[in-house]
Short mmCIF file of C-alpha atoms in Angstrom, two decimals:
data_model
loop_
_atom_site.label_atom_id
_atom_site.label_comp_id
_atom_site.label_asym_id
_atom_site.label_seq_id
_atom_site.Cartn_x
_atom_site.Cartn_y
_atom_site.Cartn_z
CA MET A 8 74.58 103.39 105.88
CA LYS A 9 76.57 101.21 108.30
CA THR A 10 78.43 103.21 110.96
CA PRO A 11 82.28 102.65 110.58
CA LEU A 12 84.01 101.04 113.50
CA LEU A 13 86.56 103.99 113.50
CA SER A 14 86.44 107.49 112.19
CA LEU A 15 88.86 110.28 111.63
CA ASN A 16 87.15 112.11 114.51
CA ASP A 17 87.99 109.19 116.87
CA VAL A 18 91.80 109.61 115.91
CA GLN A 19 91.67 113.27 116.24
CA VAL A 20 90.05 112.90 119.84
CA ALA A 21 92.83 110.54 120.61
CA ARG A 22 95.42 113.02 119.51
CA SER A 23 93.96 115.66 121.82
CA ARG A 24 94.10 113.32 124.78
CA LEU A 25 97.64 112.45 123.95
CA THR A 26 98.90 115.92 123.55
CA GLY A 27 101.86 116.74 125.70
CA SER A 28 102.55 113.05 126.79
CA LEU A 29 104.01 111.68 123.73
CA ARG A 30 106.81 112.71 121.55
CA ARG A 31 105.99 114.28 118.12
CA THR A 32 108.62 112.19 116.35
CA PRO A 33 110.57 113.54 113.48
CA CYS A 34 109.83 112.70 109.83
CA HIS A 35 112.64 113.18 107.39
CA VAL A 36 113.99 112.19 103.85
CA ALA A 37 116.37 109.32 104.06
CA ARG A 38 119.05 110.34 101.49
CA VAL A 39 120.79 107.00 101.10
CA ILE A 40 117.75 104.90 100.96
CA SER A 41 116.09 107.33 98.53
CA GLU A 42 119.17 107.10 96.21
CA ILE A 43 119.05 103.35 96.39
CA ALA A 44 115.34 103.08 95.82
CA GLY A 45 115.10 105.78 93.07
CA MET A 46 112.47 107.56 94.93
CA ARG A 47 112.09 110.00 97.82
CA VAL A 48 111.65 108.08 100.95
CA TRP A 49 110.46 109.71 104.09
CA LEU A 50 111.20 107.99 107.45
CA LYS A 51 108.76 108.53 110.37
CA ARG A 52 110.79 107.88 113.36
CA ASP A 53 108.56 106.42 115.92
CA ASP A 54 111.47 104.37 117.24
CA LEU A 55 112.21 107.65 119.04
CA GLN A 56 109.37 107.33 121.36
CA ARG A 57 110.50 106.85 124.97
CA THR A 58 110.13 103.03 124.94
CA GLY A 59 111.21 102.71 121.37
CA SER A 60 108.18 102.16 119.31
CA PHE A 61 104.98 103.42 118.07
CA LYS A 62 103.03 101.18 120.45
CA GLU A 63 103.18 103.81 123.07
CA ARG A 64 100.48 105.72 121.23
CA GLY A 65 97.71 103.13 121.52
CA ALA A 66 98.87 101.97 124.95
CA ARG A 67 98.61 105.34 126.61
CA HIS A 68 95.41 106.26 124.82
CA ALA A 69 93.75 103.10 126.10
CA LEU A 70 94.82 103.88 129.61
CA LEU A 71 93.56 107.52 129.40
CA CYS A 72 90.16 106.06 128.44
CA LEU A 73 89.73 103.96 131.65
CA THR A 74 87.26 105.02 134.26
CA GLU A 75 88.50 105.68 137.83
CA GLN A 76 87.25 102.25 138.93
CA GLU A 77 89.02 100.54 136.01
CA ARG A 78 92.27 102.47 136.91
CA SER A 79 92.11 101.12 140.44
CA ARG A 80 91.76 97.50 139.19
CA GLY A 81 94.84 97.76 136.70
CA VAL A 82 95.20 96.41 133.30
CA VAL A 83 96.55 93.26 131.84
CA ALA A 84 97.64 92.65 128.18
CA ALA A 85 99.42 89.96 126.13
CA SER A 86 102.35 91.27 124.17
CA ALA A 87 105.48 90.08 122.51
CA GLY A 88 107.06 93.24 123.93
CA ASN A 89 106.46 96.67 122.53
CA HIS A 90 102.76 97.05 123.54
CA ALA A 91 103.81 95.77 127.08
CA LEU A 92 106.68 98.19 127.19
CA GLY A 93 104.19 101.05 126.32
CA LEU A 94 101.67 99.99 128.98
CA ALA A 95 104.38 99.49 131.49
CA PHE A 96 105.89 103.07 131.00
CA HIS A 97 102.64 104.97 130.90
CA GLY A 98 100.97 102.84 133.41
CA ALA A 99 103.63 103.83 135.96
CA ALA A 100 103.38 107.51 134.83
CA LEU A 101 99.60 107.36 135.30
CA GLY A 102 99.63 105.36 138.59
CA ILE A 103 97.83 102.31 136.99
CA GLY A 104 98.99 98.78 137.73
CA VAL A 105 100.04 96.68 134.67
CA THR A 106 100.44 93.07 134.11
CA VAL A 107 101.77 91.80 131.01
CA VAL A 108 101.72 88.27 129.61
CA MET A 109 104.42 87.27 127.27
CA PRO A 110 105.30 84.17 125.35
CA ALA A 111 108.06 82.16 127.15
CA ASN A 112 110.40 82.88 124.16
CA ALA A 113 109.99 86.60 124.23
CA SER A 114 112.96 88.97 124.00
CA PRO A 115 114.90 88.92 127.24
CA LEU A 116 115.53 92.60 126.74
CA LYS A 117 111.83 93.44 126.51
CA ILE A 118 111.02 91.30 129.59
CA ALA A 119 113.76 92.97 131.69
CA ARG A 120 112.69 96.44 130.62
CA CYS A 121 109.01 95.81 131.39
CA ARG A 122 109.95 94.61 134.79
CA GLY A 123 112.34 97.56 135.22
CA LEU A 124 109.37 99.86 134.53
CA GLY A 125 107.41 98.29 137.39
CA ALA A 126 105.11 95.91 135.42
CA GLN A 127 104.23 92.47 136.51
CA VAL A 128 105.46 90.02 133.84
CA VAL A 129 103.92 86.60 133.24
CA LEU A 130 105.49 84.18 130.92
CA HIS A 131 103.13 81.78 129.36
CA GLY A 132 103.00 79.59 126.33
CA VAL A 133 105.09 79.68 123.22
CA LYS A 134 103.00 81.72 120.93
CA PHE A 135 101.25 85.04 121.09
CA GLU A 136 97.94 83.32 121.01
CA ASP A 137 98.77 81.32 124.20
CA ALA A 138 99.63 84.52 125.97
CA GLN A 139 96.49 86.18 124.77
CA ALA A 140 94.27 83.45 126.06
CA PHE A 141 96.01 83.57 129.39
CA ALA A 142 95.60 87.40 129.54
CA GLY A 143 91.76 86.91 129.05
CA THR A 144 91.55 84.42 131.79
CA PHE A 145 93.67 86.66 134.06
CA ALA A 146 91.33 89.64 133.45
CA ALA A 147 88.23 87.54 134.20
CA ARG A 148 89.70 86.34 137.48
CA SER A 149 91.28 89.58 138.75
CA GLY A 150 88.93 92.22 137.46
CA ALA A 151 91.76 93.94 135.57
CA THR A 152 90.85 95.60 132.16
CA HIS A 153 92.14 93.52 129.18
CA VAL A 154 93.83 95.87 126.83
CA HIS A 155 94.27 94.02 123.48
CA PRO A 156 97.61 94.90 121.71
CA PHE A 157 95.73 95.71 118.37
CA ASP A 158 92.10 94.67 118.25
CA ASP A 159 90.85 97.43 120.59
CA LEU A 160 89.31 100.66 119.05
CA ARG A 161 91.05 102.70 121.87
CA VAL A 162 94.38 101.29 120.83
CA ILE A 163 93.77 101.65 117.07
CA ALA A 164 92.78 105.36 117.48
CA GLY A 165 95.91 106.07 119.34
CA GLN A 166 98.04 104.38 116.70
CA GLY A 167 96.35 106.33 113.99
CA THR A 168 97.71 109.63 115.45
CA MET A 169 101.03 108.73 113.88
CA ALA A 170 99.46 109.27 110.40
CA LEU A 171 98.05 112.55 111.52
CA GLU A 172 101.55 113.77 112.30
CA LEU A 173 103.08 112.27 109.23
CA LEU A 174 100.65 113.92 106.75
CA GLU A 175 101.39 117.36 108.46
CA GLN A 176 105.15 116.74 108.19
CA ALA A 177 105.38 115.33 104.59
CA PRO A 178 102.34 116.63 102.76
CA GLU A 179 103.95 115.79 99.39
CA ILE A 180 103.82 111.96 99.84
CA ASP A 181 101.83 109.91 97.30
CA THR A 182 102.32 106.43 99.11
CA LEU A 183 102.36 105.32 102.72
CA VAL A 184 103.75 101.88 103.47
CA VAL A 185 102.57 100.34 106.82
CA PRO A 186 103.76 97.11 108.39
CA VAL A 187 101.11 94.87 109.70
CA GLY A 188 101.09 92.29 112.42
CA GLY A 189 97.66 92.40 114.18
CA GLY A 190 96.77 95.40 112.11
CA GLY A 191 96.34 98.24 114.66
CA LEU A 192 98.72 100.69 113.10
CA LEU A 193 97.43 99.78 109.57
CA ALA A 194 93.75 100.30 110.56
CA GLY A 195 94.41 103.49 112.40
CA SER A 196 96.65 104.91 109.60
CA VAL A 197 94.51 104.03 106.68
CA THR A 198 91.45 105.55 108.36
CA VAL A 199 93.31 108.88 108.61
CA VAL A 200 94.88 108.85 105.22
CA LYS A 201 91.79 107.94 103.27
CA ALA A 202 89.75 110.49 105.26
CA LEU A 203 92.27 113.38 104.81
CA ARG A 204 94.28 112.40 101.61
CA PRO A 205 92.24 109.79 99.50
CA ASP A 206 94.79 110.24 96.76
CA VAL A 207 97.57 108.66 98.84
CA ARG A 208 98.00 105.03 98.28
CA VAL A 209 98.32 102.89 101.43
CA VAL A 210 100.32 99.70 101.02
CA ALA A 211 100.39 97.02 103.76
CA VAL A 212 103.57 95.00 104.26
CA GLU A 213 104.13 91.82 106.35
CA PRO A 214 106.73 89.05 106.71
CA GLU A 215 106.33 86.05 104.39
CA ASN A 216 106.79 83.95 107.49
CA ALA A 217 103.86 85.59 109.28
CA ALA A 218 101.31 86.50 106.59
CA GLY A 219 98.13 86.63 108.53
CA PHE A 220 96.68 89.68 106.79
CA LEU A 221 97.36 88.10 103.34
CA ALA A 222 95.60 84.84 104.58
CA ALA A 223 92.66 86.94 105.86
CA CYS A 224 92.40 88.67 102.49
CA LEU A 225 92.43 85.42 100.58
CA ASN A 226 89.87 83.89 102.85
CA GLY A 227 87.59 86.79 103.10
CA ALA A 228 87.70 86.77 106.89
CA THR A 229 90.33 86.43 109.63
CA CYS A 230 91.82 83.08 109.90
CA SER A 231 94.94 81.42 111.29
CA ALA A 232 98.03 81.61 109.14
CA PRO A 233 101.12 79.46 109.44
CA LEU A 234 104.02 81.00 111.34
CA ALA A 235 107.72 80.44 110.81
CA PRO A 236 110.62 82.15 112.71
CA THR A 237 111.05 85.73 111.55
CA LEU A 238 113.23 88.68 112.41
CA ALA A 239 110.14 90.74 112.55
CA ASP A 240 108.90 89.07 115.76
CA GLY A 241 106.73 92.13 116.55
CA LEU A 242 104.61 91.21 113.51
CA ALA A 243 104.44 87.45 114.22
CA VAL A 244 100.74 87.18 114.63
CA ALA A 245 98.89 84.11 113.18
CA ARG A 246 95.44 85.86 113.12
CA VAL A 247 94.99 89.46 112.53
CA GLY A 248 92.36 91.29 114.54
CA GLN A 249 88.66 91.11 113.42
CA LYS A 250 88.19 94.81 114.06
CA THR A 251 91.52 95.82 112.38
CA PHE A 252 90.86 93.56 109.37
CA ALA A 253 87.16 94.95 109.06
CA ILE A 254 88.57 98.52 109.09
CA ALA A 255 91.73 98.14 106.97
CA ALA A 256 90.86 95.54 104.25
CA PRO A 257 88.37 97.72 102.31
CA LEU A 258 90.61 100.67 102.46
CA ILE A 259 94.23 99.63 101.62
CA ASP A 260 95.43 99.80 97.96
CA ASP A 261 97.88 96.98 97.97
CA LEU A 262 99.47 94.25 100.14
CA VAL A 263 102.94 92.89 99.94
CA THR A 264 105.26 90.49 101.74
CA VAL A 265 108.89 90.63 102.47
CA SER A 266 111.33 87.74 102.89
CA GLU A 267 113.84 87.18 105.78
CA ASP A 268 116.72 88.17 103.55
CA GLU A 269 114.81 91.45 102.60
CA LEU A 270 114.31 92.12 106.29
CA VAL A 271 118.03 91.54 106.94
CA ALA A 272 119.00 93.96 104.11
CA ALA A 273 116.71 96.69 105.53
CA MET A 274 118.14 96.40 109.02
CA ARG A 275 121.51 96.53 107.51
CA VAL A 276 120.97 99.49 105.29
CA LEU A 277 119.30 101.49 108.17
CA ALA A 278 122.19 100.73 110.50
CA ARG A 279 125.12 101.13 107.98
CA ARG A 280 123.81 103.89 105.73
CA GLU A 281 121.43 105.85 108.00
CA GLY A 282 122.66 105.25 111.57
CA ILE A 283 119.38 103.78 112.70
CA VAL A 284 118.93 100.71 114.79
CA ALA A 285 115.66 99.15 113.93
CA GLU A 286 114.11 95.88 114.96
CA GLY A 287 112.84 93.57 112.28
CA ALA A 288 109.32 94.72 112.53
CA GLY A 289 110.50 98.37 112.44
CA ALA A 290 112.32 97.77 109.27
CA ALA A 291 109.60 95.90 107.38
CA ALA A 292 108.28 98.84 105.41
CA VAL A 293 111.78 99.84 104.31
CA ALA A 294 112.38 96.17 103.34
CA ALA A 295 109.46 96.28 100.89
CA VAL A 296 110.81 99.65 99.38
CA LEU A 297 114.48 98.36 99.03
CA ALA A 298 113.07 95.20 97.45
CA GLY A 299 111.46 97.24 94.71
CA LYS A 300 107.97 96.22 95.84
CA ILE A 301 106.56 99.71 96.13
CA GLU A 302 105.83 102.16 93.47
CA GLY A 303 105.60 105.85 93.83
CA ARG A 304 107.62 109.18 93.83
CA ASN A 305 107.24 110.26 97.48
CA ILE A 306 106.97 107.30 99.81
CA ALA A 307 106.52 107.53 103.58
CA VAL A 308 107.52 104.58 105.83
CA PRO A 309 107.37 104.25 109.67
CA ILE A 310 110.43 103.06 111.51
CA GLY A 311 108.13 101.45 114.12
CA GLY A 312 110.65 100.22 116.72
CA ARG A 313 114.24 99.88 117.69
CA ASN A 314 113.92 97.13 120.47
CA VAL A 315 116.18 94.41 119.13
CA GLU A 316 118.72 92.35 121.00
CA ALA A 317 122.22 93.83 120.61
CA LYS A 318 123.88 90.58 119.74
CA LEU A 319 121.08 89.70 117.08
CA HIS A 320 121.45 93.23 115.52
CA GLN A 321 125.22 92.77 115.33
CA ARG A 322 124.95 89.44 113.68
CA VAL A 323 122.45 90.96 111.17
CA ILE A 324 124.67 93.99 110.28
CA LEU A 325 127.94 92.07 110.09
CA ALA A 326 126.55 89.20 107.93
CA GLU A 327 127.58 88.95 104.29
CA PRO A 328 125.90 91.96 102.68
CA ALA A 329 125.06 90.20 99.43
CA PHE A 330 121.50 91.48 99.01
CA GLU A 331 122.39 95.03 100.15
CA ASP A 332 125.39 95.05 97.71
CA ALA A 333 123.23 93.79 94.81
CA ILE A 334 120.73 96.70 95.51
CA ALA A 335 123.56 99.24 95.58
CA HIS A 336 125.01 97.91 92.30
CA ALA A 337 121.67 97.96 90.68
CA ALA A 338 121.18 101.57 91.72
#
């Protein structure tokens, strides 16, 4: 029998390493969203991590796995923002030098915050793939350890700790909806859920404008998918990870996509009705629920991040609420 790339034990070990250094984020029933959707919806609030996203889990775990020699040489990573923030924050806490490579069009907010946390920020290219290629070159030249934002088993194991917490906090759930960009959170989460609660359905959700996991499923292997501008910039990855796809594809129960209008509606409902500021990627799972694309009675969704430009968020929540109103009237 082929040894799996990732096991429940790997995630449990990661949790032990991370104990005391990350927040155990709350998981609560969203009353208004539950009323609109006609099902009980639990929100796992990883937007309440110190840097505002679940990415801290994988970033810190990868740093904790380094040898002393690797720590002394520092790390480099490509990231649109949240993985970079996690590495910068925890690198500073652990005394490990961090260089992050971001596309030139990355969020100014995330660039400024990474620099404020002490990381060296390099802007390169216009796509994540451009930044990723440069990060690999930088690592080869400098001796720094390359910490991939999603296709790294240390990172995936760290992300999976979110699902361990969630199952303890909401044991009655029958469905978990997980946003997918590169696939790290999905791979870690589905590994945990199918080992501990195989009865729970796991549904992956990604933006229509960045449907890399769907493309890989249709192709039978990872491949490049076309990208268009999306509010869920943290999920805008043309090619999912080889490791993440190999882990997650055989285990998930369903895959859905959400439109930009549906992302807008989710961000607006979260802000106006639940008092939660969520970036597009952080609202993607809620978008699928509100759009009627998820079945179940007790649904858990992560709010994966809050790092959105204030002006962009304001434009989203003040725009004409046609989609939200249509949902409310239907309910």
